[in-house]
Amino acid sequence: MPITCIGVGPGDKELITIKAVKAIEKADCIIVPEKKEGAKKSTALGIAKDYIPKNTPIIYMYFPMIPIQSNKEYVDHYFSSNGKQLNEYLAEGKDLVFLTLGDPNVYSTFSYIKDYLEEDVQYIPGIASFLQGAAITKRPLCLGQESFGVINMTDDENRIKEAFRVHDSLVVMKVSANPKLLKDLLITNNKKAEFLSNMGLENESVKCDMEFLDGKIPYFTIAQVY
Amino acid sequence: MPITCIGVGPGDKELITIKAVKAIEKADCIIVPEKKEGAKKSTALGIAKDYIPKNTPIIYMYFPMIPIQSNKEYVDHYFSSNGKQLNEYLAEGKDLVFLTLGDPNVYSTFSYIKDYLEEDVQYIPGIASFLQGAAITKRPLCLGQESFGVINMTDDENRIKEAFRVHDSLVVMKVSANPKLLKDLLITNNKKAEFLSNMGLENESVKCDMEFLDGKIPYFTIAQVY
């Protein structure tokens, strides 16, 4: 497995799988995405760092966190130069591990960089934030013949509205992108929600009061709607 | 934490979290659901057994796997007697761990038994089968502003149809319950799917051909629709 993308889970250092820890221990090099160029700060690395052997090099890679379609040229510049760098390591025969928060197939940057790589990728799944959310709220996401949806407040308003109609429960990501619409839909559909911010981190909070949506909402906030 | 419900992941023994392993090691007693009364067979136990200390007692509990509404009295009989037994252990001050396949809040039997317990429950999330599915197919469940749904082929036909319309991608559980409808919807909506059976087990298989839906479908089959 020359390049393995690993989900390190939602925040708690122990919510990482044995398989992920073993891959980290064996890797020649750990690749860590950073949100600000040169900041050398990464939540995923904070979770995984106790499992990384002392002499394993850690390489930070900056990935712009703006929607790809908003400035395709700018985003593509970074993705192709990061891809080139990864391909060079792979050509040297290095075993690379790329860390992602949560699960690598749920809203992950890695899904974009994959297309620039010349070698096949392996995945190790991780605990997605919404599974940890349900563990905290102690509310099932689905039972029996029910269904649930994972939606995003940056999505088209009509699609968000339809998702409210279709499912028994919903996980709402990026709550801070449109709290007003979320509040309207909770009221219109006679639904309740719990709001989870900064899960697994020191400033974790859980709120059940809808007025949470009127205040300043932390960036890492998801809602479980039921 | 007197009773902790643990998700042991989808099948691979290493796709369990460090937190789950620690809770198993500390437990006074491991509770394992069985699908056939007295069969003493459990997929969840098969995954976790290497982590259970030699002298920790393992208690099998039979839970009927029929929909609760189909025979409420029959189901309730088992749930209340299991609940009574668990409450007795809890009253003795025992630390109990209850094992569930995948994640404890995604289609888990434990969600029902919880209501019969006199003590508070803790949860440790697990890798849900559909996250491992996406790791195998190497297809993201969602990107950017997209959304996805987790649906069940035992659900109402109209709701299943709407879910196909609303989301970019879908995870379809219990494929074997209505393969004909699934095939119709894939064709009508011009969607593709990968079919994953017996993930993490010896007889795991992945099929991309829609004709899979015309044959005999293993019970543990999910589809990733895109």
Tab-separated table of C-alpha atoms in Angstrom:
chain	number	residue	atom	x	y	z
A	1	MET	CA	0.000	0.000	0.000
A	2	PRO	CA	2.109	2.890	-1.215
A	3	ILE	CA	-0.453	5.562	-0.285
A	4	THR	CA	-3.130	5.012	2.335
A	5	CYS	CA	-5.685	7.592	3.307
A	6	ILE	CA	-6.685	7.177	6.939
A	7	GLY	CA	-9.642	8.523	8.859
A	8	VAL	CA	-8.404	9.463	12.343
A	9	GLY	CA	-11.941	9.911	13.705
A	10	PRO	CA	-13.758	12.943	15.095
A	11	GLY	CA	-11.390	14.270	17.761
A	12	ASP	CA	-10.915	11.846	20.654
A	13	LYS	CA	-7.462	10.214	20.356
A	14	GLU	CA	-8.890	6.806	21.250
A	15	LEU	CA	-11.561	6.925	18.541
A	16	ILE	CA	-9.039	5.773	15.963
A	17	THR	CA	-8.977	2.173	14.717
A	18	ILE	CA	-6.257	-0.394	15.392
A	19	LYS	CA	-5.813	-0.688	11.613
A	20	ALA	CA	-5.133	3.049	11.299
A	21	VAL	CA	-2.592	2.985	14.131
A	22	LYS	CA	-0.738	0.062	12.516
A	23	ALA	CA	-0.600	1.859	9.148
A	24	ILE	CA	0.730	5.010	10.864
A	25	GLU	CA	3.421	2.989	12.656
A	26	LYS	CA	4.595	1.376	9.400
A	27	ALA	CA	4.541	4.504	7.213
A	28	ASP	CA	7.735	6.060	5.810
A	29	CYS	CA	6.121	9.451	5.835
A	30	ILE	CA	2.934	11.078	7.203
A	31	ILE	CA	1.139	13.629	5.032
A	32	VAL	CA	-0.973	16.149	6.886
A	33	PRO	CA	-3.329	18.672	5.263
A	34	GLU	CA	-3.181	22.204	6.622
A	35	LYS	CA	-5.867	24.846	6.198
A	36	LYS	CA	-3.503	27.862	6.278
A	37	GLU	CA	-0.357	27.765	4.196
A	38	GLY	CA	2.711	27.404	6.420
A	39	ALA	CA	0.643	27.330	9.638
A	40	LYS	CA	1.822	23.797	10.471
A	41	LYS	CA	-1.423	23.274	12.356
A	42	SER	CA	-3.686	20.282	11.839
A	43	THR	CA	-6.503	18.829	13.916
A	44	ALA	CA	-5.972	15.411	12.292
A	45	LEU	CA	-2.311	15.422	13.320
A	46	GLY	CA	-3.243	16.416	16.886
A	47	ILE	CA	-5.363	13.261	17.088
A	48	ALA	CA	-2.773	10.936	15.520
A	49	LYS	CA	0.491	12.331	16.845
A	50	ASP	CA	0.874	9.960	19.808
A	51	TYR	CA	0.870	7.038	17.372
A	52	ILE	CA	3.548	8.414	15.000
A	53	PRO	CA	7.048	6.991	15.630
A	54	LYS	CA	9.561	9.668	16.661
A	55	ASN	CA	11.653	9.548	13.510
A	56	THR	CA	8.865	9.432	10.935
A	57	PRO	CA	8.864	12.627	8.875
A	58	ILE	CA	5.648	14.664	8.863
A	59	ILE	CA	4.900	16.714	5.763
A	60	TYR	CA	2.323	19.483	5.848
A	61	MET	CA	0.405	20.184	2.668
A	62	TYR	CA	-1.735	23.230	2.159
A	63	PHE	CA	-5.136	22.629	0.597
A	64	PRO	CA	-7.375	25.608	-0.099
A	65	MET	CA	-10.659	25.126	1.757
A	66	ILE	CA	-12.761	27.095	-0.713
A	67	PRO	CA	-15.310	25.433	-3.007
A	68	ILE	CA	-13.461	24.183	-6.097
A	69	GLN	CA	-15.917	25.797	-8.515
A	70	SER	CA	-15.406	29.262	-6.904
A	71	ASN	CA	-11.837	29.602	-8.213
A	72	LYS	CA	-10.908	26.526	-10.193
A	73	GLU	CA	-7.520	27.811	-11.360
A	74	TYR	CA	-6.328	28.752	-7.860
A	75	VAL	CA	-7.481	25.456	-6.350
A	76	ASP	CA	-6.104	23.413	-9.236
A	77	HIS	CA	-2.686	25.038	-8.816
A	78	TYR	CA	-2.366	23.707	-5.266
A	79	PHE	CA	-3.857	20.316	-6.000
A	80	SER	CA	-1.581	19.654	-8.939
A	81	SER	CA	1.568	20.797	-7.122
A	82	ASN	CA	0.638	18.678	-4.077
A	83	GLY	CA	-0.111	15.765	-6.383
A	84	LYS	CA	3.270	16.174	-8.063
A	85	GLN	CA	5.049	16.106	-4.703
A	86	LEU	CA	3.182	12.968	-3.620
A	87	ASN	CA	3.952	11.270	-6.946
A	88	GLU	CA	7.662	11.982	-6.397
A	89	TYR	CA	7.584	10.278	-2.990
A	90	LEU	CA	5.673	7.354	-4.469
A	91	ALA	CA	8.236	7.027	-7.283
A	92	GLU	CA	10.914	6.689	-4.566
A	93	GLY	CA	8.995	3.668	-3.231
A	94	LYS	CA	7.877	5.359	-0.026
A	95	ASP	CA	4.864	4.134	1.963
A	96	LEU	CA	2.762	7.245	2.524
A	97	VAL	CA	-0.068	7.782	4.979
A	98	PHE	CA	-2.402	10.731	4.454
A	99	LEU	CA	-4.394	11.770	7.535
A	100	THR	CA	-7.996	12.974	7.342
A	101	LEU	CA	-10.367	14.049	10.089
A	102	GLY	CA	-13.382	11.784	10.549
A	103	ASP	CA	-13.770	9.397	7.626
A	104	PRO	CA	-11.866	9.757	4.321
A	105	ASN	CA	-15.008	9.402	2.174
A	106	VAL	CA	-17.241	11.896	3.990
A	107	TYR	CA	-16.494	15.495	2.911
A	108	SER	CA	-12.766	14.906	2.681
A	109	THR	CA	-10.185	16.941	0.774
A	110	PHE	CA	-8.432	13.727	-0.128
A	111	SER	CA	-11.190	12.839	-2.590
A	112	TYR	CA	-9.944	15.678	-4.812
A	113	ILE	CA	-6.186	15.017	-4.606
A	114	LYS	CA	-6.736	11.353	-5.511
A	115	ASP	CA	-7.276	12.281	-9.158
A	116	TYR	CA	-3.756	13.716	-9.358
A	117	LEU	CA	-2.027	10.578	-8.109
A	118	GLU	CA	-0.337	8.059	-10.356
A	119	GLU	CA	-0.612	5.131	-7.971
A	120	ASP	CA	-3.593	3.330	-6.543
A	121	VAL	CA	-4.896	4.525	-3.186
A	122	GLN	CA	-5.985	2.462	-0.185
A	123	TYR	CA	-8.461	3.665	2.432
A	124	ILE	CA	-8.897	2.962	6.117
A	125	PRO	CA	-12.287	4.221	7.290
A	126	GLY	CA	-12.663	6.363	10.396
A	127	ILE	CA	-15.424	7.315	12.832
A	128	ALA	CA	-17.365	10.055	11.015
A	129	SER	CA	-18.259	13.013	13.221
A	130	PHE	CA	-21.978	12.239	13.032
A	131	LEU	CA	-21.492	8.753	14.514
A	132	GLN	CA	-19.724	10.294	17.496
A	133	GLY	CA	-22.545	12.874	17.587
A	134	ALA	CA	-25.142	10.119	17.978
A	135	ALA	CA	-22.996	8.465	20.674
A	136	ILE	CA	-23.102	11.765	22.598
A	137	THR	CA	-26.799	12.552	22.099
A	138	LYS	CA	-27.645	8.852	22.685
A	139	ARG	CA	-30.185	9.062	19.870
A	140	PRO	CA	-30.228	6.446	17.114
A	141	LEU	CA	-29.783	7.759	13.570
A	142	CYS	CA	-32.072	5.025	12.258
A	143	LEU	CA	-34.044	2.038	13.476
A	144	GLY	CA	-35.964	-0.738	11.740
A	145	GLN	CA	-36.998	0.438	8.276
A	146	GLU	CA	-36.106	4.102	8.845
A	147	SER	CA	-33.632	6.148	6.840
A	148	PHE	CA	-31.393	9.141	7.520
A	149	GLY	CA	-29.686	11.788	5.453
A	150	VAL	CA	-26.388	13.613	5.812
A	151	ILE	CA	-26.845	17.104	4.426
A	152	ASN	CA	-24.904	20.314	4.275
A	153	MET	CA	-26.202	23.836	4.879
A	154	THR	CA	-24.179	25.082	1.886
A	155	ASP	CA	-26.351	22.936	-0.418
A	156	ASP	CA	-29.227	24.185	-2.567
A	157	GLU	CA	-32.168	25.339	-0.425
A	158	ASN	CA	-34.723	23.158	-2.211
A	159	ARG	CA	-32.675	20.015	-1.782
A	160	ILE	CA	-32.272	20.766	1.925
A	161	LYS	CA	-36.038	21.211	2.204
A	162	GLU	CA	-36.709	17.898	0.468
A	163	ALA	CA	-34.267	16.047	2.702
A	164	PHE	CA	-36.286	17.243	5.701
A	165	ARG	CA	-39.382	15.705	4.146
A	166	VAL	CA	-37.872	12.373	3.143
A	167	HIS	CA	-35.981	11.167	6.229
A	168	ASP	CA	-36.769	10.196	9.820
A	169	SER	CA	-33.601	11.848	11.014
A	170	LEU	CA	-30.926	14.084	9.556
A	171	VAL	CA	-27.356	14.983	10.248
A	172	VAL	CA	-26.745	18.598	9.277
A	173	MET	CA	-23.149	19.621	8.542
A	174	LYS	CA	-21.859	23.217	8.285
A	175	VAL	CA	-24.653	24.529	10.498
A	176	SER	CA	-22.899	27.911	10.623
A	177	ALA	CA	-23.357	28.406	6.850
A	178	ASN	CA	-27.110	29.021	7.114
A	179	PRO	CA	-28.514	28.851	10.654
A	180	LYS	CA	-31.583	30.902	9.716
A	181	LEU	CA	-32.760	28.410	7.094
A	182	LEU	CA	-32.115	25.533	9.496
A	183	LYS	CA	-34.219	27.194	12.189
A	184	ASP	CA	-37.063	27.842	9.729
A	185	LEU	CA	-37.041	24.212	8.580
A	186	LEU	CA	-36.985	22.846	12.128
A	187	ILE	CA	-40.056	24.935	12.956
A	188	THR	CA	-41.931	24.278	9.679
A	189	ASN	CA	-41.328	20.515	9.889
A	190	ASN	CA	-41.984	20.344	13.631
A	191	LYS	CA	-38.584	18.782	14.246
A	192	LYS	CA	-36.155	18.997	17.143
A	193	ALA	CA	-32.366	19.108	17.047
A	194	GLU	CA	-29.271	18.796	19.157
A	195	PHE	CA	-26.291	20.968	18.222
A	196	LEU	CA	-22.798	19.560	18.722
A	197	SER	CA	-19.798	21.872	18.523
A	198	ASN	CA	-16.059	21.071	18.650
A	199	MET	CA	-16.616	17.388	19.383
A	200	GLY	CA	-13.757	15.636	21.158
A	201	LEU	CA	-11.955	18.918	21.717
A	202	GLU	CA	-11.600	20.789	25.007
A	203	ASN	CA	-14.364	23.243	24.161
A	204	GLU	CA	-16.930	20.607	23.137
A	205	SER	CA	-20.521	21.696	23.690
A	206	VAL	CA	-23.979	20.178	23.196
A	207	LYS	CA	-27.063	22.397	23.011
A	208	CYS	CA	-30.695	21.373	22.618
A	209	ASP	CA	-32.231	24.828	22.558
A	210	MET	CA	-33.175	26.192	19.151
A	211	GLU	CA	-32.009	29.652	20.215
A	212	PHE	CA	-28.501	28.323	19.724
A	213	LEU	CA	-29.117	29.138	16.049
A	214	ASP	CA	-29.552	32.862	16.798
A	215	GLY	CA	-26.074	33.294	18.296
A	216	LYS	CA	-22.499	32.959	17.080
A	217	ILE	CA	-22.048	29.388	15.886
A	218	PRO	CA	-18.650	27.628	16.035
A	219	TYR	CA	-17.340	26.465	12.622
A	220	PHE	CA	-17.153	22.807	13.744
A	221	THR	CA	-20.864	22.433	14.518
A	222	ILE	CA	-23.189	19.690	13.351
A	223	ALA	CA	-26.858	19.169	14.197
A	224	GLN	CA	-28.715	15.926	14.735
A	225	VAL	CA	-32.328	16.507	13.664
A	226	TYR	CA	-35.071	14.116	14.799
B	1	MET	CA	-19.789	3.622	32.933
B	2	PRO	CA	-21.885	0.702	34.170
B	3	ILE	CA	-23.229	-0.224	30.708
B	4	THR	CA	-21.440	0.718	27.504
B	5	CYS	CA	-22.688	-0.155	24.075
B	6	ILE	CA	-19.782	-0.595	21.686
B	7	GLY	CA	-19.691	-0.666	17.920
B	8	VAL	CA	-17.142	-3.309	16.885
B	9	GLY	CA	-17.097	-2.193	13.243
B	10	PRO	CA	-18.083	-3.938	10.027
B	11	GLY	CA	-16.152	-7.213	10.177
B	12	ASP	CA	-12.378	-6.721	10.040
B	13	LYS	CA	-10.909	-7.291	13.527
B	14	GLU	CA	-8.652	-4.269	13.183
B	15	LEU	CA	-11.489	-1.895	12.301
B	16	ILE	CA	-12.334	-1.508	15.984
B	17	THR	CA	-11.312	1.608	17.923
B	18	ILE	CA	-8.723	1.793	20.696
B	19	LYS	CA	-11.478	3.122	22.979
B	20	ALA	CA	-13.657	0.055	22.326
B	21	VAL	CA	-10.765	-2.327	23.016
B	22	LYS	CA	-10.016	-0.568	26.334
B	23	ALA	CA	-13.663	-0.791	27.414
B	24	ILE	CA	-13.746	-4.503	26.521
B	25	GLU	CA	-10.572	-5.123	28.533
B	26	LYS	CA	-12.009	-3.394	31.620
B	27	ALA	CA	-15.509	-4.915	31.498
B	28	ASP	CA	-16.758	-7.342	34.151
B	29	CYS	CA	-18.988	-9.009	31.636
B	30	ILE	CA	-19.534	-8.945	27.840
B	31	ILE	CA	-23.081	-9.081	26.517
B	32	VAL	CA	-23.498	-10.477	23.037
B	33	PRO	CA	-26.717	-10.481	21.029
B	34	GLU	CA	-27.581	-13.694	19.214
B	35	LYS	CA	-30.001	-14.034	16.317
B	36	LYS	CA	-31.037	-17.639	17.050
B	37	GLU	CA	-31.943	-18.537	20.610
B	38	GLY	CA	-29.282	-20.773	22.127
B	39	ALA	CA	-27.140	-20.738	18.962
B	40	LYS	CA	-24.256	-19.039	20.786
B	41	LYS	CA	-23.204	-17.531	17.476
B	42	SER	CA	-22.457	-13.861	17.008
B	43	THR	CA	-20.633	-11.953	14.279
B	44	ALA	CA	-19.906	-9.094	16.704
B	45	LEU	CA	-18.251	-11.520	19.149
B	46	GLY	CA	-16.177	-13.020	16.332
B	47	ILE	CA	-14.745	-9.560	15.680
B	48	ALA	CA	-14.116	-8.690	19.336
B	49	LYS	CA	-13.088	-12.017	20.819
B	50	ASP	CA	-9.317	-11.524	20.552
B	51	TYR	CA	-9.638	-8.446	22.785
B	52	ILE	CA	-11.684	-10.110	25.558
B	53	PRO	CA	-9.585	-11.204	28.569
B	54	LYS	CA	-9.633	-14.971	29.129
B	55	ASN	CA	-11.635	-14.903	32.348
B	56	THR	CA	-14.263	-12.347	31.396
B	57	PRO	CA	-17.677	-13.999	31.221
B	58	ILE	CA	-19.568	-13.748	27.919
B	59	ILE	CA	-23.343	-13.738	28.073
B	60	TYR	CA	-25.428	-14.432	24.983
B	61	MET	CA	-28.791	-12.757	24.712
B	62	TYR	CA	-31.376	-13.662	22.155
B	63	PHE	CA	-33.074	-10.750	20.404
B	64	PRO	CA	-35.785	-11.481	17.866
B	65	MET	CA	-34.786	-9.956	14.529
B	66	ILE	CA	-38.348	-9.411	13.323
B	67	PRO	CA	-39.837	-5.925	12.972
B	68	ILE	CA	-41.202	-4.884	16.372
B	69	GLN	CA	-44.586	-3.870	14.982
B	70	SER	CA	-45.093	-7.306	13.380
B	71	ASN	CA	-45.511	-9.064	16.751
B	72	LYS	CA	-45.186	-6.580	19.571
B	73	GLU	CA	-46.050	-9.016	22.355
B	74	TYR	CA	-43.505	-11.629	21.283
B	75	VAL	CA	-40.733	-9.063	20.832
B	76	ASP	CA	-41.577	-7.263	24.059
B	77	HIS	CA	-41.364	-10.521	26.008
B	78	TYR	CA	-37.716	-10.984	25.022
B	79	PHE	CA	-36.743	-7.355	25.405
B	80	SER	CA	-38.206	-7.049	28.875
B	81	SER	CA	-36.670	-10.294	30.118
B	82	ASN	CA	-33.276	-9.319	28.680
B	83	GLY	CA	-33.675	-5.864	30.236
B	84	LYS	CA	-34.477	-7.457	33.596
B	85	GLN	CA	-31.340	-9.591	33.444
B	86	LEU	CA	-29.166	-6.619	32.550
B	87	ASN	CA	-30.697	-4.567	35.366
B	88	GLU	CA	-29.801	-7.345	37.819
B	89	TYR	CA	-26.145	-7.249	36.729
B	90	LEU	CA	-26.159	-3.467	36.970
B	91	ALA	CA	-27.629	-3.617	40.481
B	92	GLU	CA	-24.658	-5.832	41.450
B	93	GLY	CA	-22.357	-2.974	40.361
B	94	LYS	CA	-21.010	-4.778	37.310
B	95	ASP	CA	-19.428	-2.921	34.388
B	96	LEU	CA	-21.181	-4.294	31.324
B	97	VAL	CA	-20.166	-4.009	27.699
B	98	PHE	CA	-22.759	-4.736	25.013
B	99	LEU	CA	-21.332	-5.541	21.576
B	100	THR	CA	-22.979	-4.376	18.347
B	101	LEU	CA	-21.930	-4.858	14.747
B	102	GLY	CA	-20.986	-1.642	12.923
B	103	ASP	CA	-22.088	1.407	14.888
B	104	PRO	CA	-24.502	1.282	17.862
B	105	ASN	CA	-26.751	4.055	16.501
B	106	VAL	CA	-27.190	2.776	12.948
B	107	TYR	CA	-29.878	0.059	12.773
B	108	SER	CA	-28.874	-1.495	16.076
B	109	THR	CA	-30.931	-3.767	18.315
B	110	PHE	CA	-29.481	-2.007	21.311
B	111	SER	CA	-31.583	1.089	20.600
B	112	TYR	CA	-34.642	-0.932	21.653
B	113	ILE	CA	-33.253	-2.587	24.789
B	114	LYS	CA	-32.057	0.784	26.091
B	115	ASP	CA	-35.610	1.712	27.085
B	116	TYR	CA	-35.765	-1.243	29.482
B	117	LEU	CA	-32.610	-0.300	31.402
B	118	GLU	CA	-32.613	1.453	34.746
B	119	GLU	CA	-29.148	2.954	34.416
B	120	ASP	CA	-27.714	5.441	31.994
B	121	VAL	CA	-25.996	4.056	28.924
B	122	GLN	CA	-22.699	5.121	27.349
B	123	TYR	CA	-21.845	4.642	23.695
B	124	ILE	CA	-18.615	4.083	21.824
B	125	PRO	CA	-19.150	4.590	18.101
B	126	GLY	CA	-17.949	2.069	15.528
B	127	ILE	CA	-17.164	2.010	11.816
B	128	ALA	CA	-20.568	1.686	10.147
B	129	SER	CA	-20.654	-0.845	7.295
B	130	PHE	CA	-21.242	1.876	4.697
B	131	LEU	CA	-17.988	3.684	5.632
B	132	GLN	CA	-16.070	0.459	5.055
B	133	GLY	CA	-18.072	0.073	1.831
B	134	ALA	CA	-16.832	3.449	0.563
B	135	ALA	CA	-13.268	2.512	1.584
B	136	ILE	CA	-13.581	-0.594	-0.608
B	137	THR	CA	-15.260	1.047	-3.616
B	138	LYS	CA	-12.941	4.088	-3.230
B	139	ARG	CA	-15.888	6.338	-4.000
B	140	PRO	CA	-16.642	9.324	-1.757
B	141	LEU	CA	-20.109	9.381	-0.175
B	142	CYS	CA	-20.162	13.176	-0.396
B	143	LEU	CA	-17.972	16.066	-1.494
B	144	GLY	CA	-18.280	19.840	-1.183
B	145	GLN	CA	-21.935	20.769	-0.779
B	146	GLU	CA	-23.297	17.335	-1.652
B	147	SER	CA	-25.462	15.144	0.549
B	148	PHE	CA	-26.079	11.422	0.916
B	149	GLY	CA	-28.800	9.226	2.325
B	150	VAL	CA	-28.776	5.900	4.134
B	151	ILE	CA	-31.925	4.029	3.178
B	152	ASN	CA	-33.377	0.610	3.651
B	153	MET	CA	-35.134	-1.535	1.048
B	154	THR	CA	-37.760	-2.505	3.653
B	155	ASP	CA	-38.916	1.136	3.780
B	156	ASP	CA	-41.983	2.567	2.061
B	157	GLU	CA	-41.577	2.544	-1.727
B	158	ASN	CA	-42.390	6.242	-2.140
B	159	ARG	CA	-39.824	7.313	0.413
B	160	ILE	CA	-37.186	5.183	-1.292
B	161	LYS	CA	-38.082	6.839	-4.610
B	162	GLU	CA	-37.776	10.320	-3.124
B	163	ALA	CA	-34.401	9.565	-1.567
B	164	PHE	CA	-33.133	8.695	-5.047
B	165	ARG	CA	-34.230	12.123	-6.241
B	166	VAL	CA	-32.833	14.146	-3.325
B	167	HIS	CA	-29.278	12.899	-2.870
B	168	ASP	CA	-26.049	12.773	-4.861
B	169	SER	CA	-25.284	9.347	-3.501
B	170	LEU	CA	-27.085	6.712	-1.463
B	171	VAL	CA	-26.212	3.812	0.747
B	172	VAL	CA	-28.846	1.112	0.390
B	173	MET	CA	-29.167	-1.380	3.249
B	174	LYS	CA	-31.077	-4.699	3.120
B	175	VAL	CA	-30.679	-4.934	-0.648
B	176	SER	CA	-32.048	-8.498	-0.524
B	177	ALA	CA	-35.438	-7.253	0.724
B	178	ASN	CA	-36.444	-5.720	-2.620
B	179	PRO	CA	-33.830	-6.087	-5.379
B	180	LYS	CA	-36.433	-5.594	-8.122
B	181	LEU	CA	-37.405	-2.123	-6.910
B	182	LEU	CA	-33.741	-1.193	-6.504
B	183	LYS	CA	-32.992	-2.251	-10.079
B	184	ASP	CA	-35.976	-0.281	-11.410
B	185	LEU	CA	-34.868	2.858	-9.552
B	186	LEU	CA	-31.266	2.561	-10.711
B	187	ILE	CA	-32.467	2.397	-14.313
B	188	THR	CA	-35.145	5.117	-13.998
B	189	ASN	CA	-32.765	7.534	-12.273
B	190	ASN	CA	-29.821	6.683	-14.523
B	191	LYS	CA	-27.680	5.744	-11.531
B	192	LYS	CA	-24.940	3.204	-11.046
B	193	ALA	CA	-24.202	1.055	-8.013
B	194	GLU	CA	-21.636	-1.190	-6.435
B	195	PHE	CA	-22.912	-4.132	-4.388
B	196	LEU	CA	-20.928	-5.197	-1.332
B	197	SER	CA	-21.675	-8.512	0.341
B	198	ASN	CA	-20.271	-10.032	3.567
B	199	MET	CA	-17.759	-7.223	4.090
B	200	GLY	CA	-14.720	-8.137	6.156
B	201	LEU	CA	-15.678	-11.793	6.150
B	202	GLU	CA	-14.005	-14.588	4.185
B	203	ASN	CA	-16.663	-14.600	1.502
B	204	GLU	CA	-16.630	-10.820	0.873
B	205	SER	CA	-17.608	-9.852	-2.644
B	206	VAL	CA	-17.961	-6.616	-4.628
B	207	LYS	CA	-20.042	-6.502	-7.805
B	208	CYS	CA	-20.630	-3.602	-10.172
B	209	ASP	CA	-22.937	-5.317	-12.603
B	210	MET	CA	-26.643	-4.580	-12.220
B	211	GLU	CA	-27.440	-8.194	-13.060
B	212	PHE	CA	-26.284	-8.976	-9.530
B	213	LEU	CA	-29.818	-7.911	-8.548
B	214	ASP	CA	-31.390	-10.713	-10.599
B	215	GLY	CA	-29.619	-13.512	-8.700
B	216	LYS	CA	-29.566	-14.803	-5.132
B	217	ILE	CA	-28.447	-11.943	-2.893
B	218	PRO	CA	-26.585	-12.581	0.382
B	219	TYR	CA	-28.366	-11.206	3.486
B	220	PHE	CA	-25.394	-8.960	4.422
B	221	THR	CA	-25.432	-6.915	1.211
B	222	ILE	CA	-25.381	-3.140	0.883
B	223	ALA	CA	-25.259	-1.025	-2.261
B	224	GLN	CA	-23.461	2.245	-2.839
B	225	VAL	CA	-25.458	4.205	-5.421
B	226	TYR	CA	-23.850	7.107	-7.306
